[in-house]
XYZ file of C-alpha atoms in Angstrom:
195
model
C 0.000 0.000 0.000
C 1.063 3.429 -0.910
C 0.345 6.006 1.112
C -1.317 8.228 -1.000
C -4.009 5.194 -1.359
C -4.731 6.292 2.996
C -8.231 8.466 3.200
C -8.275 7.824 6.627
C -6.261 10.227 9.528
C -6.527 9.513 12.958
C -5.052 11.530 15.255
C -4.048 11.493 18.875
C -5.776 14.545 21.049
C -3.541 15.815 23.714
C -0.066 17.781 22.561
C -0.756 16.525 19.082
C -3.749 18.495 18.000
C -4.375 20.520 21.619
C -2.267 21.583 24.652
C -3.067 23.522 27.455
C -1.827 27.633 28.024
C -0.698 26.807 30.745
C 2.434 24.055 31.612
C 2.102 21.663 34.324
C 4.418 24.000 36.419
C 2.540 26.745 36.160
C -0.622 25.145 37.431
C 1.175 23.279 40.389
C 2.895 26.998 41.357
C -0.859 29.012 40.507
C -2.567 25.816 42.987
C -0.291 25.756 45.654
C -0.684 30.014 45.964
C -4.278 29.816 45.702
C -4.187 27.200 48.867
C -2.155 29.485 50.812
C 0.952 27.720 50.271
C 4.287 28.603 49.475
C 4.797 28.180 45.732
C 8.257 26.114 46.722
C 6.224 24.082 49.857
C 6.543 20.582 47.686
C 10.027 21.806 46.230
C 10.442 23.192 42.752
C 7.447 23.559 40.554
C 9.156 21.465 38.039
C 10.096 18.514 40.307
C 6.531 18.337 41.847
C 4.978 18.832 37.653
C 7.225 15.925 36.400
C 5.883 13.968 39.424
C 2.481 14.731 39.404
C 2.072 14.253 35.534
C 4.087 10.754 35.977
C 1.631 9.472 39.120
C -1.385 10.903 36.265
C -0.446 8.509 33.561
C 0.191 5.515 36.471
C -3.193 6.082 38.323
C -5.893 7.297 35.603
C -6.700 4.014 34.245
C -8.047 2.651 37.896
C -9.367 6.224 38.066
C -13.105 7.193 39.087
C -13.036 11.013 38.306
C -10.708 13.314 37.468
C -11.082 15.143 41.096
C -10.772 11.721 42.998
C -7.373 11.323 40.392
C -6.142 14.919 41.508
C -7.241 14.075 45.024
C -4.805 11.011 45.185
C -1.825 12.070 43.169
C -1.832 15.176 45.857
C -2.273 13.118 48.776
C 0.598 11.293 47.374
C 3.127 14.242 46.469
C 2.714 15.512 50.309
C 3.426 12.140 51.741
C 6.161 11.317 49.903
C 7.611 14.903 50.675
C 7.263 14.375 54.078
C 4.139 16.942 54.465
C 0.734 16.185 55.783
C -1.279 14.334 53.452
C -4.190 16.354 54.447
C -3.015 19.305 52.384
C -3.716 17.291 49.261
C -7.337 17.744 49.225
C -7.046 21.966 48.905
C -4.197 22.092 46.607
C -6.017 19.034 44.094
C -9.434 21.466 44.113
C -7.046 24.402 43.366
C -5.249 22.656 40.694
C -8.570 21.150 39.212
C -9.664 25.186 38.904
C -6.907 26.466 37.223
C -6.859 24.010 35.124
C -10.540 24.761 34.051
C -10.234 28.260 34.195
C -6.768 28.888 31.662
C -8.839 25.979 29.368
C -6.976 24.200 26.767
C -6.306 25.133 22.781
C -5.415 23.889 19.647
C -1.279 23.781 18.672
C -0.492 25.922 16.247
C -1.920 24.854 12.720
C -4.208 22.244 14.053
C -7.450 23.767 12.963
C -6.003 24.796 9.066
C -4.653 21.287 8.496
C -7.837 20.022 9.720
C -9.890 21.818 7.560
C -7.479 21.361 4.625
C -7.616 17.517 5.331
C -11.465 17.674 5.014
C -11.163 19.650 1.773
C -9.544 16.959 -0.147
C -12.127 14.404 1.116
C -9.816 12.425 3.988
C -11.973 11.046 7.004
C -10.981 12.259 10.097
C -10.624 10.084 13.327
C -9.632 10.630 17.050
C -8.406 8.181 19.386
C -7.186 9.615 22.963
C -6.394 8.187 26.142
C -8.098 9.247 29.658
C -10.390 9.909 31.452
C -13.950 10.464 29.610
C -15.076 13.890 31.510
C -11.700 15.474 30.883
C -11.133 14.767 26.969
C -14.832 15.202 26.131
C -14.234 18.787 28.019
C -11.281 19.285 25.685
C -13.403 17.690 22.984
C -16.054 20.294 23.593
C -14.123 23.075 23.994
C -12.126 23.163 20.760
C -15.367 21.881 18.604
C -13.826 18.497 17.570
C -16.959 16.650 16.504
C -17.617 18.978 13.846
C -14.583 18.397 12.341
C -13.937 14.799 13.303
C -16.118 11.716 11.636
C -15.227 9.286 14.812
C -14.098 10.085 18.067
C -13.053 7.368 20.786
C -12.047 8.220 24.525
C -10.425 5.227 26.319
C -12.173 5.976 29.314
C -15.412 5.640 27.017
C -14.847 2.150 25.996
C -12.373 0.915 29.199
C -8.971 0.637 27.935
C -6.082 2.908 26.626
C -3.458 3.122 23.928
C -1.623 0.688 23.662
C -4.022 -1.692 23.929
C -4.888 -2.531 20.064
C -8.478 -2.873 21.397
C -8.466 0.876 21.596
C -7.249 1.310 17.858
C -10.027 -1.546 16.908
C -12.840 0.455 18.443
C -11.568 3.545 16.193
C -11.179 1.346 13.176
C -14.868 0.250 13.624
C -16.287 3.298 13.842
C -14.559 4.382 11.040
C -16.351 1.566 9.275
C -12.623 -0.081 7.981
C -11.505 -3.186 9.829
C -7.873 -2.507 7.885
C -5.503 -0.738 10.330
C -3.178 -0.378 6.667
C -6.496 1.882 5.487
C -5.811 4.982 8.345
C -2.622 6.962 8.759
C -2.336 7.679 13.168
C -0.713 11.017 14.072
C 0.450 11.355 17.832
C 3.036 12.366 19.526
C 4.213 9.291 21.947
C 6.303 6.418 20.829
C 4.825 4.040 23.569
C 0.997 5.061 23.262
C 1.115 6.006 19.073
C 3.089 3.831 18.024
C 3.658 0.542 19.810
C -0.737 0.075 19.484
């Protein structure tokens, strides 16, 4: 197969078509103020970010809600700094609120190319990993199922990329059961690619 014979793009959601205006960093820093904490209570705001978004991607699959996930990983990062674990439950609402408030948008491009893929007559897919209330917010937010045929959230359907049963659900509702028919965009080796 050639692949100018592929009509079908998938794509990956998060840091491939949107990211946030805010880094991790900034939120953990804006949270920890907003609780009436020293920015630097945890240790440097980019310690405590590459922690927190490493204990995300370990605990969301088991996860319940995306405030229960926040609740935990907080919980955690005070323990484990030697703080009271009780201080988890203000700084995870704080985070959750900045988080809604500065939103998320597209990366540069990612509306154009979208349009310009629809143009020329490709189908357009989505398969993205987490938790369903927090990618169908991002989902909403940016308009996505106007410009997407088929949309699959692995917290929709119980499993994440890698698992190929996650790329099968997004082949069958793109109506192809050939994963050689779609052309997948993201932006992790391990998640993108290895599925």
């Amino acid at each position: 197969m050639r692949t100018s014979d592929v009509r079908i793009i998938a794509f990956d959601l998060d840091f491939t078509l949107s990211t946030y205006p805010l880094t991790t960093a900034e939120v953990v820093a804006a949270a920890l103020v907003r609780s009436g904490l020293d920015p630097a209570a945890l240790g440097p705001a980019a310690a405590v970010a590459f922690d927190y978004d490493r204990l995300w991607r370990e605990l969301e699959p088991g996860a319940s809600s995306a405030d229960a996930l926040r609740l935990a990983i907080w919980t955690r990062l005070a323990r484990d700094r030697g703080l009271d674990p009780s201080l988890g439950a203000p700084v995870a609402r704080a985070y959750g609120d900045v988080r809604r408030e500065s939103g998320v948008r597209f990366v540069d491009g990612v509306p154009e190319m979208l349009d310009l893929l629809r143009r020329r007559s490709y189908r357009l897919g989505l398969l993205t990993n987490g938790l369903s209330e927090v990618q169908w917010e991002k989902i909403h937010a940016l308009e996505l199922e106007a410009r997407i045929d088929a949309i699959v959230v692995g917290g929709d359907i119980g499993c994440f990329k890698p698992d190929r049963r996650a790329f099968a659900a997004l082949l069958e509702r793109l109506a192809t059961t050939r994963p050689a028919d779609v052309l997948f965009v993201g932006d992790s080796y391990e998640a993108d690619v290895v599925g």
